[in-house]
Coordinates of C-alpha atoms and ligand atoms in Angstrom, one line a residue:
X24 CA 99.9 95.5 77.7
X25 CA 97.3 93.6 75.4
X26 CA 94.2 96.1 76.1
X27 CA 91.0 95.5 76.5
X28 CA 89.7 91.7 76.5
X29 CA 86.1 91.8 74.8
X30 CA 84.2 89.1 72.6
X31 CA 87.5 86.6 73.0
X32 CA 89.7 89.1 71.3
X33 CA 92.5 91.4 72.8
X34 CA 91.8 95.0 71.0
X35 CA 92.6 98.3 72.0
X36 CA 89.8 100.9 72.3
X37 CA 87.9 102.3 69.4
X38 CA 88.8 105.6 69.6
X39 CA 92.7 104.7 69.3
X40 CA 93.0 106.5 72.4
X41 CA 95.6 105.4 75.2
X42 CA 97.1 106.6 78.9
X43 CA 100.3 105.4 80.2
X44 CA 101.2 104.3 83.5
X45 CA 104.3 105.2 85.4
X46 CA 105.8 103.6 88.4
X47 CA 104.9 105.9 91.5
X48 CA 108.4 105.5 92.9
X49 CA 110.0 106.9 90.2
X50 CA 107.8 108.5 87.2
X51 CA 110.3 108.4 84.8
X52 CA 109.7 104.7 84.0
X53 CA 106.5 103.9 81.9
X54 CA 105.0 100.7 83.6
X55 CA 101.9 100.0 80.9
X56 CA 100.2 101.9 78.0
X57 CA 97.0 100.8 77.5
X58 CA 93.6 101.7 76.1
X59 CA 91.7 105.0 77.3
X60 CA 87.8 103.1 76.8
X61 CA 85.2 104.8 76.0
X62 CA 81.5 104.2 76.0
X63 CA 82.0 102.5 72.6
X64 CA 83.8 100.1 74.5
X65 CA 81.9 100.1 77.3
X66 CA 78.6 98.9 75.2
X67 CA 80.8 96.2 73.3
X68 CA 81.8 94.7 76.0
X69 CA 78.4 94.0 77.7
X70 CA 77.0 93.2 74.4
X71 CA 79.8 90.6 74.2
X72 CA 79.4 89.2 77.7
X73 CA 75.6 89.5 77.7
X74 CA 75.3 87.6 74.3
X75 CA 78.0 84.8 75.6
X76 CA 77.7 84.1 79.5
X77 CA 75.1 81.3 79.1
X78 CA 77.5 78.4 78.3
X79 CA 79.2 79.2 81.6
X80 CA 76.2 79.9 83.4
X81 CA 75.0 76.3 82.2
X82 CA 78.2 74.5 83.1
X83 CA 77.8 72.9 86.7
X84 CA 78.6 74.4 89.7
X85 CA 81.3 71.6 89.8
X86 CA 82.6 72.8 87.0
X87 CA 83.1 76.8 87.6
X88 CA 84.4 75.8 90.7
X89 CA 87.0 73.7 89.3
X90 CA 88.0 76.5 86.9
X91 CA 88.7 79.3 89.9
X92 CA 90.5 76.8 91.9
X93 CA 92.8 75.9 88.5
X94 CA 92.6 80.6 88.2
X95 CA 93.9 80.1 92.2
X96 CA 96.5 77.6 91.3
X97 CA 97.8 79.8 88.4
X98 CA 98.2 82.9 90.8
X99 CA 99.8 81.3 93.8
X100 CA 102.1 80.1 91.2
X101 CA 102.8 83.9 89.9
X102 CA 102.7 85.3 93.5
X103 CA 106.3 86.3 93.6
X104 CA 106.5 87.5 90.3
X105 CA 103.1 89.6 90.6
X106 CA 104.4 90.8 93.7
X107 CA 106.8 92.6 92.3
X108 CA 105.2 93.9 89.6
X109 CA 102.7 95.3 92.0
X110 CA 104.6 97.4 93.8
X111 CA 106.3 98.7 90.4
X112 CA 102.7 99.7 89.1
X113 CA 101.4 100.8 92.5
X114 CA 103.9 101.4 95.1
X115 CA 103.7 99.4 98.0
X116 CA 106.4 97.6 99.6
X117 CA 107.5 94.1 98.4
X118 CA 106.6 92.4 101.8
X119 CA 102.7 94.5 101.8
X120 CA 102.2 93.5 97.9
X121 CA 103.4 89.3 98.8
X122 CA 100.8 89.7 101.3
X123 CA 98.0 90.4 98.6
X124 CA 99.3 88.5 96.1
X125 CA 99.2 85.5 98.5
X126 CA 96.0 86.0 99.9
X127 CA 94.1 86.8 96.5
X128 CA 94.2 82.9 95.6
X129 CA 93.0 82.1 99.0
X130 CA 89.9 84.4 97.9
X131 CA 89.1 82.5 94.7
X132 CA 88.8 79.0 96.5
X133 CA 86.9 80.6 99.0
X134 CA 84.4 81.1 96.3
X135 CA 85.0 78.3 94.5
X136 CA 83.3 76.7 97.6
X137 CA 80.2 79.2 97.6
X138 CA 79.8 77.8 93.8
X139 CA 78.7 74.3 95.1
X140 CA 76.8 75.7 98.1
X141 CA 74.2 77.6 96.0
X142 CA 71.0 76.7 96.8
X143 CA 67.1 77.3 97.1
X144 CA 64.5 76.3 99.0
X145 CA 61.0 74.4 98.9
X146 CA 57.5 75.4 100.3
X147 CA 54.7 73.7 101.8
X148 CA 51.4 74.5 99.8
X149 CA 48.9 71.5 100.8
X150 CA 47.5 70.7 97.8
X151 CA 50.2 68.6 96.6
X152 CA 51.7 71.3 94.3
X153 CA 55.2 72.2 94.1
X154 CA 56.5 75.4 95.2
X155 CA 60.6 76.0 95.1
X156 CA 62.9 78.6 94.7
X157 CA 66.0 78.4 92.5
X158 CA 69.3 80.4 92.2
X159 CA 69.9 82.3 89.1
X160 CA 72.9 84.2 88.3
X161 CA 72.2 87.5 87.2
X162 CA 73.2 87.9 84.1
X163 CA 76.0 91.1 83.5
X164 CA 77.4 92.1 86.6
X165 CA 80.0 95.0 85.6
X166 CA 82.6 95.0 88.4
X167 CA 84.6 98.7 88.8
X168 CA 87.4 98.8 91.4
X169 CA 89.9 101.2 92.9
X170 CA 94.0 100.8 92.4
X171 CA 94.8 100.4 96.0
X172 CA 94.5 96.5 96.5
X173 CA 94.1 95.7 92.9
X174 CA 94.7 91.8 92.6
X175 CA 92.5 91.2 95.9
X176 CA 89.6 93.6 95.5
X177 CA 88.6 92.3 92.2
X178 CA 89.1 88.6 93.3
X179 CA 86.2 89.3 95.6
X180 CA 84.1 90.3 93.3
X181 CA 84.7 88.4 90.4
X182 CA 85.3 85.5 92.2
X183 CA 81.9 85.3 93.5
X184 CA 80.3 87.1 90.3
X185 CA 81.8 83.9 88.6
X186 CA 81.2 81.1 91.1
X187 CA 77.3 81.9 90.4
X188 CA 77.4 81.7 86.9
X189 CA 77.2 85.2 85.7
X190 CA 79.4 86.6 83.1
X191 CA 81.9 89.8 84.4
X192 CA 82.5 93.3 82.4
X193 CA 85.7 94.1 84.6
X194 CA 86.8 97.6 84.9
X195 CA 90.3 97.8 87.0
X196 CA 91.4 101.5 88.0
X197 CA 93.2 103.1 85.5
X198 CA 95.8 103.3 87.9
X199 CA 96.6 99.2 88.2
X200 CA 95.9 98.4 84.5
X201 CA 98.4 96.2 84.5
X202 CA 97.3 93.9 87.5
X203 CA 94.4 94.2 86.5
X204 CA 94.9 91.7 83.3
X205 CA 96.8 89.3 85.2
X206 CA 93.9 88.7 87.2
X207 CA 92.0 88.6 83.5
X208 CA 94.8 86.6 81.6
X209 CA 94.7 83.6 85.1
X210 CA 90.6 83.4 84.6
X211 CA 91.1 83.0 80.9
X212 CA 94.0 80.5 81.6
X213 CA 92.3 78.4 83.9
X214 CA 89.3 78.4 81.5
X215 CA 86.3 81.1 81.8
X216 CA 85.1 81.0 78.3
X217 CA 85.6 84.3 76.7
X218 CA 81.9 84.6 76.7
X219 CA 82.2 84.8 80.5
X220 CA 84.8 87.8 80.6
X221 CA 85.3 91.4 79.3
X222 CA 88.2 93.5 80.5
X223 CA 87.4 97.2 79.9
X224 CA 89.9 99.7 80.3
X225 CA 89.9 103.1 81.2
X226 CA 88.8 105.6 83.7
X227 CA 85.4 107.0 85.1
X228 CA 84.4 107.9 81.2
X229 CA 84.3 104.0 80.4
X230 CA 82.9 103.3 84.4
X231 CA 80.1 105.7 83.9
X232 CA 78.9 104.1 80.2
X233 CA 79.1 100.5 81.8
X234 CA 76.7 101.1 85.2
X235 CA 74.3 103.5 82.8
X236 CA 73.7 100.2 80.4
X237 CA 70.3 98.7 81.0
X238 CA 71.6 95.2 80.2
X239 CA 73.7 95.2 82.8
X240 CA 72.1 93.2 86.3
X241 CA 74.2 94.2 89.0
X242 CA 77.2 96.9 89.6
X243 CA 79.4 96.0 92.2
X244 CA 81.7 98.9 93.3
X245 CA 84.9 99.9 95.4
X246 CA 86.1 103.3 95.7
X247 CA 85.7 106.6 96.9
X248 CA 82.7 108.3 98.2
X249 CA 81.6 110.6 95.3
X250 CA 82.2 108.0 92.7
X251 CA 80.2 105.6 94.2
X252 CA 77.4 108.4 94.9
X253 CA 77.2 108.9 91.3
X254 CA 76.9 105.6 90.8
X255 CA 73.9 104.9 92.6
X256 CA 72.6 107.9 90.8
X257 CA 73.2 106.4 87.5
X258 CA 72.0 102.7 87.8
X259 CA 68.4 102.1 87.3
X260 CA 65.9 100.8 89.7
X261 CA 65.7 97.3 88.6
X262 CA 69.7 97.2 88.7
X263 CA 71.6 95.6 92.1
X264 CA 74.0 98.0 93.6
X265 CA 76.7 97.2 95.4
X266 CA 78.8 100.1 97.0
X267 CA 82.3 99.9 99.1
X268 CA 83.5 103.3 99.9
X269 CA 85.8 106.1 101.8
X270 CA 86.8 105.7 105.7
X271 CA 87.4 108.3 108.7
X272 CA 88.6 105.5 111.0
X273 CA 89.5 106.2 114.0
X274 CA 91.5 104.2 117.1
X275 CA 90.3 104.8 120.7
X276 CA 93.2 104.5 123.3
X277 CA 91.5 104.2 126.3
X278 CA 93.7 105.6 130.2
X279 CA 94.6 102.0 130.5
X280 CA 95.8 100.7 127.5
X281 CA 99.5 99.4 127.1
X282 CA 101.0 102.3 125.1
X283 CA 103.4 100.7 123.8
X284 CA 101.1 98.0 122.1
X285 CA 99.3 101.3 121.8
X286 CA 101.7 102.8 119.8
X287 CA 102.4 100.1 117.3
X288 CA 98.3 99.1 116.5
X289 CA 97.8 103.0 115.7
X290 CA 101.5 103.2 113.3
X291 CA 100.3 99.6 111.6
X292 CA 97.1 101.5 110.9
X293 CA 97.9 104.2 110.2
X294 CA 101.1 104.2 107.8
X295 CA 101.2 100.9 106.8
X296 CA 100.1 100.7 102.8
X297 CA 101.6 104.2 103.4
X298 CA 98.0 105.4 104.8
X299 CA 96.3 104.3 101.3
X300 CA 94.1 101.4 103.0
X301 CA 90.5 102.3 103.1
X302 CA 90.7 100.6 106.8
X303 CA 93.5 102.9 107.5
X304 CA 93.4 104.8 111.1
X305 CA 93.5 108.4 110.1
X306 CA 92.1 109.7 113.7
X307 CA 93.7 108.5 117.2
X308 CA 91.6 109.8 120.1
X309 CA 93.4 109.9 123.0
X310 CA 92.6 109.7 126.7
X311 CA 94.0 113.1 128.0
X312 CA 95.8 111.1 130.8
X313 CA 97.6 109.1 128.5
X314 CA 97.9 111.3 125.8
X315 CA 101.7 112.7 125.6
X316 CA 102.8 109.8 126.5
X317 CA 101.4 107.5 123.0
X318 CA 101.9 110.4 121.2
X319 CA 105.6 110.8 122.3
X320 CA 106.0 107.0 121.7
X321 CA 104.0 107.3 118.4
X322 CA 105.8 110.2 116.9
X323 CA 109.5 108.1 117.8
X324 CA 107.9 106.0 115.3
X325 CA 106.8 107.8 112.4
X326 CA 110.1 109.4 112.3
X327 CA 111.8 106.3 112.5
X328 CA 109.7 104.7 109.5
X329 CA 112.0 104.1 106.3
X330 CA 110.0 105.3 103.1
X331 CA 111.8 104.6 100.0
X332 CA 110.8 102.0 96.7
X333 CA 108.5 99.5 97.9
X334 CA 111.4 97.0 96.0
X335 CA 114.4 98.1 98.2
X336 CA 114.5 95.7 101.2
X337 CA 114.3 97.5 104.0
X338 CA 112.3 99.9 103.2
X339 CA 108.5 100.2 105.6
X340 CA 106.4 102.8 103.4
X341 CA 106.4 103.2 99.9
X342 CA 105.4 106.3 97.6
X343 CA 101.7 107.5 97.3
X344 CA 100.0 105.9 94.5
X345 CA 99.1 108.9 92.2
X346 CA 100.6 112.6 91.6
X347 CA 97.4 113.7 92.7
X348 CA 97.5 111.8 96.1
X349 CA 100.6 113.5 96.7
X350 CA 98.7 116.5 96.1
X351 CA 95.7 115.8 98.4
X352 CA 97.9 114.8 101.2
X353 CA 100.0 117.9 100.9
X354 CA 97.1 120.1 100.6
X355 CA 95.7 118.7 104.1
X356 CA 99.0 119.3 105.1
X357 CA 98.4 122.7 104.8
X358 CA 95.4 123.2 105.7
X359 CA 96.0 121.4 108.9
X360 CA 99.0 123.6 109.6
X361 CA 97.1 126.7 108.9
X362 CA 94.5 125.4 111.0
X363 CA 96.8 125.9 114.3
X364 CA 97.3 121.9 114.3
X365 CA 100.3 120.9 115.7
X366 CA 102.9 118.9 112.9
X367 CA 104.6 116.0 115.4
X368 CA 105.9 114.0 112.9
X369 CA 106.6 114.3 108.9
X370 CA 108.2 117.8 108.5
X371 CA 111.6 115.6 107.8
X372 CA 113.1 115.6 104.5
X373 CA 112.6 112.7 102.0
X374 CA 115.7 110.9 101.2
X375 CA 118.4 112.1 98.7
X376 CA 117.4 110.0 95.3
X377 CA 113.5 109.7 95.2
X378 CA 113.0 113.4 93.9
X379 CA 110.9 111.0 90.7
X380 CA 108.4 109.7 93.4
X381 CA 105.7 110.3 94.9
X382 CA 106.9 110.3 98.5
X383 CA 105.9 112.0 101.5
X384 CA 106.9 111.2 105.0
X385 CA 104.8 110.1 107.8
X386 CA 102.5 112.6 109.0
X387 CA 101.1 113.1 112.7
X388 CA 99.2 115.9 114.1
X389 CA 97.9 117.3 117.8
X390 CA 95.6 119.7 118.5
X391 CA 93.1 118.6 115.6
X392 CA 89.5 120.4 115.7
X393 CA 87.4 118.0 115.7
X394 CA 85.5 119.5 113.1
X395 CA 88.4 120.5 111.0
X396 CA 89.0 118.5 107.4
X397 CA 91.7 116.6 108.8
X398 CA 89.4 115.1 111.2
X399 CA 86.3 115.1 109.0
X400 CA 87.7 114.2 105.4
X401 CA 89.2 111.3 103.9
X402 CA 93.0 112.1 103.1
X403 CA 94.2 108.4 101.8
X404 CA 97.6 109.4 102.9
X405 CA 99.6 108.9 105.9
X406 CA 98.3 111.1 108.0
X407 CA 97.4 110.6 111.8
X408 CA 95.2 113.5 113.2
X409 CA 95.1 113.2 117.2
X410 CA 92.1 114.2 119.0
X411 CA 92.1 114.0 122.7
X412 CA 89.7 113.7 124.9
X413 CA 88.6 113.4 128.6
X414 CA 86.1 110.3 128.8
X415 CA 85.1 107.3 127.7
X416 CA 81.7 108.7 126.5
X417 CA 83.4 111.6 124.9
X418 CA 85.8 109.3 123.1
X419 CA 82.6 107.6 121.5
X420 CA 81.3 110.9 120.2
X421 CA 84.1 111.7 118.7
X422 CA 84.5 108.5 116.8
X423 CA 80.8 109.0 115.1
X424 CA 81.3 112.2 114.5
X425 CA 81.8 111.4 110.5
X426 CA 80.2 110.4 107.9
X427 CA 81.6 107.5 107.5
X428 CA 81.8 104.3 109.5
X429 CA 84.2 101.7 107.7
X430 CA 86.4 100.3 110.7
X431 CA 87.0 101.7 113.9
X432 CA 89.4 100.1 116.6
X433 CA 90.0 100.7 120.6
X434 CA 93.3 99.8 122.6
X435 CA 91.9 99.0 126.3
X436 CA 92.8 95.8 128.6
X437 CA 89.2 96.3 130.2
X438 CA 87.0 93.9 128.0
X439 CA 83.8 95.6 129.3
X440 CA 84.6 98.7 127.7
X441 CA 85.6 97.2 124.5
X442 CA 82.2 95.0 124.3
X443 CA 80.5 98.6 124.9
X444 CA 82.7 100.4 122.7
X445 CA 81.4 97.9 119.8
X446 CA 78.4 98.1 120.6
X447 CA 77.6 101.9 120.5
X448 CA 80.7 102.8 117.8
X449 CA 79.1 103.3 114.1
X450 CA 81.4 100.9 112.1
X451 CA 81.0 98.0 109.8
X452 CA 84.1 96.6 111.1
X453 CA 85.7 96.8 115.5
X454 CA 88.9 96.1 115.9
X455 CA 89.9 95.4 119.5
X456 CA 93.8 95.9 120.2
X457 CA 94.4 95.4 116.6
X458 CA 94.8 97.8 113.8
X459 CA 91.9 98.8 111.9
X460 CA 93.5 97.9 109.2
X461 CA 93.6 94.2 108.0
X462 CA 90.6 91.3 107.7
X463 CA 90.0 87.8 107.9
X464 CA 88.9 86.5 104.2
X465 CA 86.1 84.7 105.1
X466 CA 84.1 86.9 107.6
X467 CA 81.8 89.6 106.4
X468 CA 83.6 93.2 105.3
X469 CA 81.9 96.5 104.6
X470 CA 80.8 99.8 105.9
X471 CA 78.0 101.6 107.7
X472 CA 77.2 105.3 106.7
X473 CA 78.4 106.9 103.9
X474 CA 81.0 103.9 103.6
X475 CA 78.7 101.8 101.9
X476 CA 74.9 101.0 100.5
X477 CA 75.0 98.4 103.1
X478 CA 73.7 96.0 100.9
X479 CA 75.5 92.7 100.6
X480 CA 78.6 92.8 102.9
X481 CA 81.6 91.2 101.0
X482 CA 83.0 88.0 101.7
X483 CA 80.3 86.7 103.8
X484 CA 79.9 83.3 101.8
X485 CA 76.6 82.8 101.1
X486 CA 74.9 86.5 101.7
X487 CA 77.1 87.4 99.2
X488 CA 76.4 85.2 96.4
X489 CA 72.7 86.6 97.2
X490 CA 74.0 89.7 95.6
X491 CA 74.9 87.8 92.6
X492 CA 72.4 85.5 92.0
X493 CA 68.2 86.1 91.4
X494 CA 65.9 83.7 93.2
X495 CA 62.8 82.5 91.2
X496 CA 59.8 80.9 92.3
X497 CA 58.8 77.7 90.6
X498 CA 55.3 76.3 90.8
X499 CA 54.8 72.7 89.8
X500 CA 51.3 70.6 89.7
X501 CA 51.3 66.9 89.0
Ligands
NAD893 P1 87.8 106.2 92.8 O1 86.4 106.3 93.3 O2 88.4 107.5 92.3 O3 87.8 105.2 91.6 C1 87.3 103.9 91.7 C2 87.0 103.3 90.4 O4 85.8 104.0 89.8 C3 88.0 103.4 89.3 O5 88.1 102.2 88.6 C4 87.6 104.6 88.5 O6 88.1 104.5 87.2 C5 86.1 104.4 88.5 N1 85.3 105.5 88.2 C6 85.6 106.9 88.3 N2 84.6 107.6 88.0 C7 83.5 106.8 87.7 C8 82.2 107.0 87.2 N3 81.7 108.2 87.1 N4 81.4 105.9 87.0 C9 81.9 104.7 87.2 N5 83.2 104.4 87.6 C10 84.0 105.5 87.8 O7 88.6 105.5 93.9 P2 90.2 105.2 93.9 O8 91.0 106.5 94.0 O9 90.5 104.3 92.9 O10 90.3 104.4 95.3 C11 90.4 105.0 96.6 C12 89.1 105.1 97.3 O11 88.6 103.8 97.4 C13 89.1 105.6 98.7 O12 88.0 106.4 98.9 C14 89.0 104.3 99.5 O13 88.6 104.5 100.8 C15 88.1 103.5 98.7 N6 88.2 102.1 99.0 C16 87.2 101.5 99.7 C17 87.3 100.2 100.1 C18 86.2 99.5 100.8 O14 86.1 98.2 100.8 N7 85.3 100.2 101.5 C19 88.4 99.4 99.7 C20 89.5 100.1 99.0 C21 89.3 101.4 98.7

């Protein structure tokens, strides 16, 4: 690893201090050592970005777009090879990590495009004045993101942060350092001046230092719930805040629903990324007249699902990212059993030779209370909790009975219902007969609730770059 990028230079933090890195499939291999940043760190890096983002903020929109198309270029080129070592730092399969790794340059043209589109406005004032708006960037935006897409979330941040002009203080989880430099190391290549970019290192200790710094002009954030509350504690008032956080999500199969396209929307959700997609669908509710018969059908599958290293072929669900995933998702194991919850699926053993990962098998349980944890509480694991119900109206409650609202599907052939159920269901995204995982790259994405500020949905061209640019208005007499 080359450690932290700040003022041009690669340097390791000041303290000395490092963490390692080891592959979630088997924790006896060291994937990356690098630097443990601290708040030293932290205010180096926005001093060096703050002091040096002008000369790319002055270049032409032409000109920063050209340089994240030449960034997309570089990756699309490196797909394969990032690919894999994706899945070594992180865990997902080979075919789950391709798909990120092939989408993320998709994501840097699209705002490549936003660059040239940035644009203000004129006013009438009648005495022959001239009143206009123009775009600004804002200055420091510090970008802090989680480990679980970690090529594709950042390019949607920095992408845009960087089409407007401003100069980026990048925090990657300290989970995905690695990624999170090739991401770094293809912006450099393709030619953000070193003034533009800082690469920081590090867990919440360098995260918090970076969103407290006054210099900084926007904090754009993906993550869990009480990281991003303390976050919006932390910035101050003149600071933009951008928050992405935790999901409940839940799938409604309606009585008439084809169960067996039933079935394979609520696995896809649910297990695929091995339940650690923030879109995930971690709560089926159930029409009671259909209800055996998905769950049957759905628990065929879990148990049939292959989890093994994301690299080995065949295998459908790799590891859980993090020894303490593996921990969460057992602990809601437990409480779920000791809760009288039924276990369906995931009481089978994990195959002879990944004892060094952190595996766990499929998970789905009946008989949830619906005001248990398991169907109240972000797990971030493969766990399905199955609630049934008796109506159509009931089945609503149920879904906004969280506090979150990130993405919320419903499996019905009877379009009337499905117009009704995304109408009244309190989520950022609706899926209809689709999983609730998955997105289209250039339509809006973000939560209602406590899954997100709400602020500036991502991807959603030009409301977006709002976030990272500052209008200001611009009197002119002759
Ligand atoms: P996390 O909140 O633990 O960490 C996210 C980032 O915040 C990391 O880079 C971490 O180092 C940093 N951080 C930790 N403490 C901090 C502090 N006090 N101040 C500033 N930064 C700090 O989340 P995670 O475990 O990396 O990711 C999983 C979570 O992310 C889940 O809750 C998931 O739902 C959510 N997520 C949301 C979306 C979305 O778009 N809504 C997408 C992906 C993941």
């Amino acid at each position: 690893m080359k450690g932290n990028f700040i003022g041009g230079e690669w340097v390791g933090s000041a303290s000395g201090r490092t963490r390692e890195r080891r592959n979630p499939a088997d924790e006896r291999e060291v994937v990356a050592v690098f630097p443990d940043s601290d708040a030293k760190d932290a205010h180096d890096a926005v001093s060096a970005v703050a002091g040096g983002y002008r000369e790319w903020a002055d270049r032409g929109p032409e000109a920063r777009a050209a340089v994240l198309h030449r960034a997309a270029d570089i990756l699309a080129a490196r797909a394969d090879d990032l690919a894999r070592e994706l899945v070594r730092e992180e865990g997902k399969t080979l075919t789950e990590a391709l798909t990120e790794t092939r989408r993320t340059p998709s994501n840097l043209r699209f705002y490549a495009g936003e660059a040239l589109r940035v644009a203000g406005r004129t006013y009438a004032t009648g005495d022959g004045s001239l009143v206009y708006t123009s775009r600004e960037p804002v200055g420091v935006v510090v970008a802090i993101t989680p480990w679980n897409f970690p090529l594709n979330i950042p390019s949607r941040k920095l992408g845009p942060a960087l089409a407007a002009g401003n100069g980026v203080v990048f925090k990657p989880s300290e989970v995905t350092p690695l990624i999170g430099q090739r991401l770094v190391e293809a912006l450099l290549e393709a030619g953000v001046p070193a003034g533009a970019l800082a690469l920081v290192q590090g867990g919440g200790e360098a995260g918090a230092a970076l969103v407290a710094d006054p210099r900084v002009g926007a904090v754009t954030f993906t993550g869990s719930y009480d990281v991003g509350a303390a976050i919006h504690r932390a910035v101050g008032p003149s600071q933009r805040c951008q928050l992405e956080m935790g999901g409940k999500n839940p799938v409604i199969v309606l009585e008439d629903a084809d169960l067996d396209r039933a079935a394979d929307i609520v696995v896809r959700g649910a297990f695929g990324l091995s339940g650690q997609a923030c879109t995930g669908t971690s709560r089926l509710v159930v029409h009671e007249a259909v209800h055996d018969a998905l769950v049957e059908r759905i628990v065929t599958l879990a148990r049939a699902r292959r989890v093994g290293n994301g690299l080995s072929g065949d295998v459908q669900m790799g590891p859980l990212a993090t020894r303490a995933q593996l921990d969460k998702t057992r602990h809601y194991l437990d409480l779920a059993a000791a809760a009288d919850a039924v276990l369906r699926a995931g009481d089978e053993p994990i195959e002879p030779g990944l004892e060094h990962g952190n595996f766990v098998r499929p998970a789905v349980f009946t008989d949830v209370d619906r005001s248990s944890p398991l169907a109240q509480e972000e797990i971030f694991g493969p766990v399905l909790a199955v609630l049934r119900v008796d109506s159509f109206d009931d089945a609503i409650s149920v879904a906004n009975d969280t506090a979150y609202g990130l993405s919320a599907g419903v499996v019905t052939r009877d379009l009337g219902r499905a117009f009704d159920f995304a109408r009244r269901v309190d989520s950022g995204l609706v899926k209809v007969n689709q999983p609730t995982t998955g997105m289209a790259m250039n339509a809006p994405f973000g939560g209602l609730k406590n899954s997100s500020t709400q602020t500036f949905k991502e991807q959603a061209g030009e409301t977006m770059m709002h976030f990272y640019t500052v209008d200001k208005t611009v009197y002119v007499a002759s």
